[in-house]
Amino acid sequence: MVLKRGAAIIGWGSALPAKVLTNHDLEQRVDTSDEWIRTRTGILERRIAAPTEAASDLALQAARTALKKAAICAQQLDLIIVATVTPDMIFPATACLIQNRLGASLAGAFDLEAGCTGFLYGLSVGREFVRSGTYNHVLIVGVDILSRITDWQDRNTCVLFGDGAAAVVLGPSQAEEGILSTYLGSDGSGGEFLYVAAGGSRLPLDNEALKHGLQYTRMKGPEVFKFAVRIMADATLEALNRAGLGLEEVSYLIPHQANQRIIDAARKRLKLSPERVLVNLDRYGNMSSASIPVALAEAAEAGQFQPGDVLVLVGFGAGLTWGANVVKWI
Ligand code: ACO
């Protein structure tokens, strides 16, 4: 089947909690130092949601900004996809909560979970609905409040994460512009490297689970690190190949923001100069599925992208999952 139209990003918006948690603040909580965190991760500070702030609150804010930018109203949305590992509650879906609060009465809505790769999975699903002509406007949100599933006594993880949200609106475009390619992957055998054990049907969140801190994120950092370096470069090349483009045509790489050393290693493997790689983890840490869209939305808002620019969005996360999309900016 030859598709006659493409799917392009026509609106964007981000929402960050007001509270800033610095490395020096963390020095007061666990046995760590600003120097260790800066040199081993590149993170200087991160945002932390207020106790009253849930995923849907940040998602709603980002979504409203994205709709405004796209110059469409909520009634014009056909579908809402929220990528998150920290929904407001197990059910109903956070996508349904924001569907209601936006007044998007004609939209279907669902949550999608692919760890930190969630936003790229959502973008890929939304793209197909728009390209096929099934829908005209799809809202995709990447939001995570990782601070709620972080063990603030565990220095191996608590220095890494932050909270945030960002949204994009997809709309129809010419076939040769917008999201040009999709590459998604998974390897469930790596599930043990990054997980939250309790709160699901295998291990309900009872007193015993709480006593052992099983509601928190556990991670085998070095294993994830090795996987990430390999997959970021491989996924970028595969997505470019599927778009029929080469590395020399890339205007900006927008990688998942887990560790500056992972980003640098991938960048060097791809032989890209630092100016072509967007980085926000120094200010926000790893915001899981929000990291890539926040970087995209902030750069778009700053007027950094020109029509025709080629962006590669690439990420990895729990699952293990990974993905990349090539986007020709309109
Ligand atoms: N402060 C001080 N020391 C620390 C800290 C800290 N915050 N954390 C760990 N250390 C110590 C360790 O205990 C260890 O000490 P030891 O040698 O005495 O045992 C030492 O530092 C080195 O530990 P490593 O784990 O080998 O440190 P490494 O250089 O690998 O950095 C890190 C750890 C930052 C976690 C790195 O492995 C990493 O970034 N991994 C990838 C993380 C990632 O990408 N996560 C993705 C999450 S995606 C999602 O879905 C949420």
Short mmCIF file of C-alpha atoms and ligand atoms in Angstrom, two decimals:
data_model
loop_
_atom_site.label_atom_id
_atom_site.label_comp_id
_atom_site.label_asym_id
_atom_site.label_seq_id
_atom_site.Cartn_x
_atom_site.Cartn_y
_atom_site.Cartn_z
CA MET A 1 0.00 0.00 0.00
CA VAL A 2 1.43 3.39 -0.99
CA LEU A 3 0.58 6.03 1.60
CA LYS A 4 -0.13 9.45 0.19
CA ARG A 5 0.39 11.48 3.31
CA GLY A 6 2.80 11.82 6.16
CA ALA A 7 2.45 12.63 9.86
CA ALA A 8 4.25 15.67 11.22
CA ILE A 9 4.75 17.32 14.59
CA ILE A 10 2.56 20.44 14.43
CA GLY A 11 2.49 21.38 18.13
CA TRP A 12 4.62 20.90 21.22
CA GLY A 13 4.73 21.83 24.88
CA SER A 14 6.50 20.86 28.09
CA ALA A 15 5.77 21.11 31.81
CA LEU A 16 8.31 20.87 34.60
CA PRO A 17 7.67 20.97 38.33
CA ALA A 18 8.86 24.15 40.04
CA LYS A 19 10.94 22.47 42.76
CA VAL A 20 14.65 22.12 41.94
CA LEU A 21 16.69 19.44 43.71
CA THR A 22 20.43 20.03 43.38
CA ASN A 23 23.32 17.63 43.82
CA HIS A 24 24.18 19.53 47.00
CA ASP A 25 20.68 18.82 48.32
CA LEU A 26 21.30 15.13 47.66
CA GLU A 27 24.59 15.27 49.58
CA GLN A 28 22.43 15.88 52.67
CA ARG A 29 20.36 12.74 52.04
CA VAL A 30 22.75 9.99 50.91
CA ASP A 31 26.48 9.26 50.86
CA THR A 32 27.27 11.02 47.58
CA SER A 33 28.89 14.21 46.30
CA ASP A 34 28.21 16.86 43.70
CA GLU A 35 31.55 15.93 42.14
CA TRP A 36 30.64 12.21 41.81
CA ILE A 37 27.24 12.92 40.30
CA ARG A 38 28.56 15.54 37.88
CA THR A 39 31.50 13.53 36.62
CA ARG A 40 29.79 10.09 36.52
CA THR A 41 26.43 11.26 35.09
CA GLY A 42 26.56 14.91 33.92
CA ILE A 43 23.53 15.80 36.08
CA LEU A 44 23.62 19.06 38.08
CA GLU A 45 19.99 19.30 39.22
CA ARG A 46 16.56 17.84 38.58
CA ARG A 47 12.91 18.86 39.10
CA ILE A 48 10.72 17.13 41.67
CA ALA A 49 6.92 17.15 41.61
CA ALA A 50 5.05 18.65 44.55
CA PRO A 51 3.20 16.13 46.76
CA THR A 52 -0.09 17.23 45.20
CA GLU A 53 1.23 17.03 41.62
CA ALA A 54 0.48 13.81 39.69
CA ALA A 55 1.37 12.67 36.17
CA SER A 56 -1.93 13.90 34.73
CA ASP A 57 -1.36 17.42 36.12
CA LEU A 58 1.93 17.86 34.29
CA ALA A 59 0.59 16.02 31.23
CA LEU A 60 -2.42 18.33 31.05
CA GLN A 61 -0.26 21.44 31.19
CA ALA A 62 2.03 20.15 28.42
CA ALA A 63 -0.95 19.04 26.32
CA ARG A 64 -2.67 22.43 26.54
CA THR A 65 0.50 24.18 25.35
CA ALA A 66 0.90 21.69 22.48
CA LEU A 67 -2.72 22.18 21.34
CA LYS A 68 -2.28 25.94 21.39
CA LYS A 69 0.90 25.69 19.34
CA ALA A 70 -0.84 23.40 16.84
CA ALA A 71 -3.72 25.90 16.69
CA ILE A 72 -6.33 23.21 17.16
CA CYS A 73 -8.91 22.74 19.90
CA ALA A 74 -9.31 19.66 22.09
CA GLN A 75 -12.43 18.63 20.13
CA GLN A 76 -10.25 18.13 17.07
CA LEU A 77 -8.20 15.42 18.75
CA ASP A 78 -8.92 11.91 17.50
CA LEU A 79 -6.59 10.02 19.83
CA ILE A 80 -4.58 10.60 23.02
CA ILE A 81 -1.62 8.40 23.90
CA VAL A 82 0.16 8.85 27.22
CA ALA A 83 3.53 7.12 27.61
CA THR A 84 4.36 6.64 31.28
CA VAL A 85 5.56 4.20 33.93
CA THR A 86 4.09 6.39 36.67
CA PRO A 87 0.39 6.85 35.85
CA ASP A 88 -1.84 8.60 38.39
CA MET A 89 -3.20 5.16 39.34
CA ILE A 90 -3.25 1.62 37.98
CA PHE A 91 -6.50 2.41 36.19
CA PRO A 92 -8.21 4.32 34.65
CA ALA A 93 -5.54 5.36 32.18
CA THR A 94 -3.89 8.74 32.66
CA ALA A 95 -4.78 9.39 28.99
CA CYS A 96 -8.48 9.17 29.95
CA LEU A 97 -7.95 11.56 32.86
CA ILE A 98 -6.49 14.20 30.58
CA GLN A 99 -9.05 13.46 27.84
CA ASN A 100 -11.70 14.51 30.33
CA ARG A 101 -9.85 17.55 31.64
CA LEU A 102 -9.01 18.76 28.12
CA GLY A 103 -12.60 18.27 26.98
CA ALA A 104 -11.40 16.11 24.07
CA SER A 105 -14.76 14.41 23.82
CA LEU A 106 -14.19 12.85 20.39
CA ALA A 107 -10.83 11.26 21.21
CA GLY A 108 -9.94 7.68 22.08
CA ALA A 109 -7.37 7.48 24.86
CA PHE A 110 -4.92 4.94 26.22
CA ASP A 111 -1.67 4.65 28.15
CA LEU A 112 1.39 2.94 26.79
CA GLU A 113 4.29 1.57 28.81
CA ALA A 114 7.72 1.03 27.28
CA GLY A 115 9.97 2.46 30.02
CA CYS A 116 12.02 5.43 28.94
CA THR A 117 11.35 4.56 25.28
CA GLY A 118 7.62 5.13 25.81
CA PHE A 119 7.39 8.45 24.00
CA LEU A 120 9.00 7.00 20.86
CA TYR A 121 6.61 4.03 20.95
CA GLY A 122 3.73 6.51 21.25
CA LEU A 123 5.04 8.66 18.42
CA SER A 124 5.37 5.58 16.23
CA VAL A 125 1.79 4.43 16.93
CA GLY A 126 0.39 7.92 16.38
CA ARG A 127 2.29 8.26 13.13
CA GLU A 128 0.63 5.18 11.67
CA PHE A 129 -2.89 6.40 12.52
CA VAL A 130 -2.25 9.75 10.84
CA ARG A 131 -0.39 8.40 7.83
CA SER A 132 -3.08 5.84 7.09
CA GLY A 133 -5.73 8.57 7.15
CA THR A 134 -7.58 6.91 10.04
CA TYR A 135 -7.07 9.99 12.21
CA ASN A 136 -6.06 13.61 11.61
CA HIS A 137 -4.81 14.70 15.03
CA VAL A 138 -3.10 12.57 17.67
CA LEU A 139 -1.78 13.90 20.98
CA ILE A 140 1.21 12.06 22.38
CA VAL A 141 2.42 12.78 25.90
CA GLY A 142 5.58 11.53 27.61
CA VAL A 143 5.27 12.00 31.36
CA ASP A 144 6.93 10.50 34.41
CA ILE A 145 7.05 11.30 38.09
CA LEU A 146 9.91 8.95 38.89
CA SER A 147 10.43 10.61 42.28
CA ARG A 148 7.41 8.60 43.51
CA ILE A 149 9.05 5.25 42.73
CA THR A 150 12.58 6.25 43.78
CA ASP A 151 14.24 4.91 46.92
CA TRP A 152 15.69 8.10 48.39
CA GLN A 153 18.06 5.97 50.51
CA ASP A 154 19.62 4.30 47.44
CA ARG A 155 22.45 6.43 46.08
CA ASN A 156 22.78 4.15 43.04
CA THR A 157 19.44 5.40 41.68
CA CYS A 158 18.18 8.48 43.54
CA VAL A 159 20.76 10.82 42.02
CA LEU A 160 19.70 9.95 38.47
CA PHE A 161 16.02 10.74 38.13
CA GLY A 162 13.74 13.77 37.76
CA ASP A 163 10.09 14.54 36.99
CA GLY A 164 8.59 16.16 33.90
CA ALA A 165 6.23 16.00 30.96
CA ALA A 166 6.03 17.02 27.33
CA ALA A 167 3.49 16.59 24.56
CA VAL A 168 3.33 16.81 20.80
CA VAL A 169 0.40 16.98 18.40
CA LEU A 170 0.69 15.02 15.16
CA GLY A 171 -1.17 16.18 12.09
CA PRO A 172 -1.21 15.30 8.36
CA SER A 173 1.70 16.45 6.17
CA GLN A 174 3.20 15.77 2.76
CA ALA A 175 4.39 12.15 2.51
CA GLU A 176 8.04 13.16 2.24
CA GLU A 177 8.09 15.17 5.48
CA GLY A 178 7.21 14.69 9.14
CA ILE A 179 8.09 11.37 10.77
CA LEU A 180 10.04 9.57 8.05
CA SER A 181 10.84 6.30 9.79
CA THR A 182 10.26 4.15 12.85
CA TYR A 183 12.47 1.55 14.44
CA LEU A 184 11.31 -0.15 17.66
CA GLY A 185 12.96 -3.02 19.50
CA SER A 186 12.77 -5.03 22.70
CA ASP A 187 14.66 -7.71 24.59
CA GLY A 188 12.66 -8.98 27.54
CA SER A 189 15.59 -11.06 28.77
CA GLY A 190 17.02 -7.76 30.07
CA GLY A 191 13.95 -7.05 32.20
CA GLU A 192 15.88 -7.84 35.37
CA PHE A 193 18.27 -4.92 34.78
CA LEU A 194 15.63 -2.28 35.50
CA TYR A 195 12.33 -2.89 37.28
CA VAL A 196 9.85 -2.11 40.04
CA ALA A 197 8.93 -5.46 41.60
CA ALA A 198 5.74 -4.73 43.51
CA GLY A 199 2.39 -3.13 42.72
CA GLY A 200 1.32 -5.48 39.93
CA SER A 201 -0.44 -8.85 39.81
CA ARG A 202 2.76 -10.82 40.52
CA LEU A 203 3.49 -9.06 43.78
CA PRO A 204 0.74 -6.81 45.12
CA LEU A 205 1.80 -3.82 47.16
CA ASP A 206 1.17 -5.25 50.65
CA ASN A 207 2.89 -4.53 53.95
CA GLU A 208 5.53 -7.19 53.31
CA ALA A 209 6.45 -5.61 49.95
CA LEU A 210 6.57 -2.14 51.50
CA LYS A 211 8.80 -3.41 54.32
CA HIS A 212 11.37 -4.52 51.73
CA GLY A 213 11.08 -1.39 49.58
CA LEU A 214 9.80 -3.37 46.60
CA GLN A 215 7.77 -0.38 45.37
CA TYR A 216 10.99 1.31 44.26
CA THR A 217 13.05 1.27 41.06
CA ARG A 218 15.97 -1.17 41.13
CA MET A 219 18.65 -1.04 38.49
CA LYS A 220 21.83 -2.83 37.47
CA GLY A 221 23.49 0.39 36.29
CA PRO A 222 26.58 -0.97 34.53
CA GLU A 223 24.52 -3.55 32.55
CA VAL A 224 22.07 -0.85 31.40
CA PHE A 225 25.02 1.41 30.58
CA LYS A 226 26.66 -1.13 28.24
CA PHE A 227 23.38 -1.92 26.50
CA ALA A 228 22.56 1.78 26.12
CA VAL A 229 25.82 2.75 24.45
CA ARG A 230 25.46 -0.03 21.88
CA ILE A 231 21.78 0.45 21.15
CA MET A 232 21.77 4.26 20.86
CA ALA A 233 24.18 4.16 17.94
CA ASP A 234 22.68 1.03 16.32
CA ALA A 235 19.10 2.32 16.55
CA THR A 236 20.08 5.70 15.09
CA LEU A 237 21.71 4.02 12.09
CA GLU A 238 18.78 1.66 11.57
CA ALA A 239 16.18 4.46 11.65
CA LEU A 240 18.27 6.54 9.23
CA ASN A 241 18.62 3.54 6.94
CA ARG A 242 14.83 3.08 6.95
CA ALA A 243 14.40 6.75 6.06
CA GLY A 244 16.95 6.43 3.24
CA LEU A 245 19.19 9.07 4.85
CA GLY A 246 22.80 9.17 5.99
CA LEU A 247 24.44 10.52 9.14
CA GLU A 248 25.69 13.58 7.25
CA GLU A 249 22.08 14.64 6.72
CA VAL A 250 21.26 14.71 10.45
CA SER A 251 20.70 18.22 11.81
CA TYR A 252 20.13 17.17 15.44
CA LEU A 253 20.23 13.99 17.48
CA ILE A 254 17.78 14.02 20.39
CA PRO A 255 18.83 11.11 22.60
CA HIS A 256 17.27 9.76 25.78
CA GLN A 257 18.92 11.55 28.71
CA ALA A 258 20.21 8.94 31.16
CA ASN A 259 23.90 9.69 31.47
CA GLN A 260 26.19 12.18 29.71
CA ARG A 261 28.76 9.42 29.26
CA ILE A 262 26.20 7.28 27.37
CA ILE A 263 25.31 10.24 25.13
CA ASP A 264 28.99 11.05 24.49
CA ALA A 265 29.88 7.44 23.67
CA ALA A 266 26.96 7.16 21.23
CA ARG A 267 27.81 10.53 19.70
CA LYS A 268 31.42 9.50 19.15
CA ARG A 269 30.39 6.19 17.57
CA LEU A 270 28.18 8.20 15.21
CA LYS A 271 30.90 10.81 14.64
CA LEU A 272 28.52 13.71 15.39
CA SER A 273 29.78 17.01 16.76
CA PRO A 274 28.48 18.05 20.24
CA GLU A 275 26.48 20.99 18.77
CA ARG A 276 24.31 18.49 16.88
CA VAL A 277 23.25 16.63 20.03
CA LEU A 278 20.56 18.08 22.32
CA VAL A 279 21.25 17.62 26.03
CA ASN A 280 19.06 18.59 28.98
CA LEU A 281 20.02 16.05 31.62
CA ASP A 282 22.31 18.56 33.34
CA ARG A 283 19.16 20.51 34.31
CA TYR A 284 16.54 17.76 34.54
CA GLY A 285 18.21 14.37 35.10
CA ASN A 286 16.55 11.30 33.58
CA MET A 287 12.82 11.98 33.23
CA SER A 288 12.10 8.61 31.60
CA SER A 289 9.54 9.01 28.79
CA ALA A 290 9.55 12.81 29.22
CA SER A 291 13.27 13.33 28.50
CA ILE A 292 13.18 13.22 24.70
CA PRO A 293 9.98 15.26 24.18
CA VAL A 294 11.06 17.91 26.71
CA ALA A 295 14.34 18.34 24.80
CA LEU A 296 12.41 18.50 21.52
CA ALA A 297 9.77 20.92 22.80
CA GLU A 298 12.30 23.29 24.38
CA ALA A 299 14.44 23.43 21.25
CA ALA A 300 11.39 23.89 19.00
CA GLU A 301 10.13 26.65 21.26
CA ALA A 302 13.54 28.36 21.11
CA GLY A 303 13.30 28.33 17.29
CA GLN A 304 16.27 26.00 16.94
CA PHE A 305 14.75 23.88 14.14
CA GLN A 306 14.32 25.10 10.55
CA PRO A 307 11.92 23.55 8.04
CA GLY A 308 13.70 20.64 6.38
CA ASP A 309 15.95 19.92 9.38
CA VAL A 310 16.42 16.21 10.00
CA LEU A 311 16.06 15.13 13.63
CA VAL A 312 16.82 11.68 15.00
CA LEU A 313 15.00 10.84 18.23
CA VAL A 314 16.58 7.81 19.90
CA GLY A 315 16.04 6.14 23.25
CA PHE A 316 16.23 3.03 25.39
CA GLY A 317 14.70 1.94 28.65
CA ALA A 318 13.15 -0.68 30.88
CA GLY A 319 11.91 -3.80 29.15
CA LEU A 320 14.49 -3.67 27.80
CA THR A 321 13.16 -1.53 24.98
CA TRP A 322 14.65 0.81 22.44
CA GLY A 323 13.53 2.89 19.50
CA ALA A 324 14.34 5.66 17.06
CA ASN A 325 12.39 7.94 14.74
CA VAL A 326 13.69 10.16 11.98
CA VAL A 327 11.72 13.40 11.66
CA LYS A 328 11.88 15.97 8.88
CA TRP A 329 10.81 19.22 10.55
CA ILE A 330 8.12 21.21 8.76
N1 ACO B 1 27.57 8.69 44.82
C1 ACO B 1 28.79 8.19 45.14
N2 ACO B 1 29.16 6.94 44.79
C2 ACO B 1 28.29 6.18 44.12
C3 ACO B 1 27.01 6.64 43.75
C4 ACO B 1 26.66 7.95 44.15
N3 ACO B 1 25.46 8.50 43.86
N4 ACO B 1 26.36 5.68 43.09
C5 ACO B 1 27.22 4.63 43.01
N5 ACO B 1 28.37 4.92 43.63
C6 ACO B 1 29.54 4.10 43.80
C7 ACO B 1 29.22 2.63 43.74
O1 ACO B 1 28.75 2.17 44.98
C8 ACO B 1 30.56 2.05 43.37
O2 ACO B 1 31.36 1.96 44.54
P1 ACO B 1 32.27 0.66 44.80
O3 ACO B 1 33.23 0.62 43.64
O4 ACO B 1 32.89 0.97 46.11
O5 ACO B 1 31.30 -0.49 44.80
C9 ACO B 1 31.18 3.11 42.47
O6 ACO B 1 30.44 4.31 42.72
C10 ACO B 1 31.08 2.78 41.00
O7 ACO B 1 29.78 2.29 40.75
P2 ACO B 1 29.33 1.91 39.32
O8 ACO B 1 27.91 1.44 39.35
O9 ACO B 1 30.34 1.04 38.66
O10 ACO B 1 29.37 3.37 38.66
P3 ACO B 1 29.19 3.73 37.16
O11 ACO B 1 30.35 4.50 36.72
O12 ACO B 1 28.76 2.58 36.34
O13 ACO B 1 27.97 4.73 37.23
C11 ACO B 1 25.62 4.78 36.88
C12 ACO B 1 26.74 4.29 37.75
C13 ACO B 1 25.65 6.29 36.86
C14 ACO B 1 24.29 4.29 37.42
C15 ACO B 1 25.84 4.26 35.43
O14 ACO B 1 26.06 2.88 35.47
C16 ACO B 1 24.67 4.51 34.54
O15 ACO B 1 24.38 5.64 34.19
N6 ACO B 1 23.99 3.44 34.07
C17 ACO B 1 22.89 3.58 33.18
C18 ACO B 1 21.70 4.05 33.89
C19 ACO B 1 20.57 4.17 32.92
O16 ACO B 1 20.75 4.42 31.76
N7 ACO B 1 19.37 3.98 33.37
C20 ACO B 1 18.31 4.04 32.44
C21 ACO B 1 17.13 4.16 33.17
S1 ACO B 1 15.90 4.05 31.96
C22 ACO B 1 14.38 3.93 32.67
O17 ACO B 1 13.55 3.23 32.12
C23 ACO B 1 14.09 4.67 33.96
#
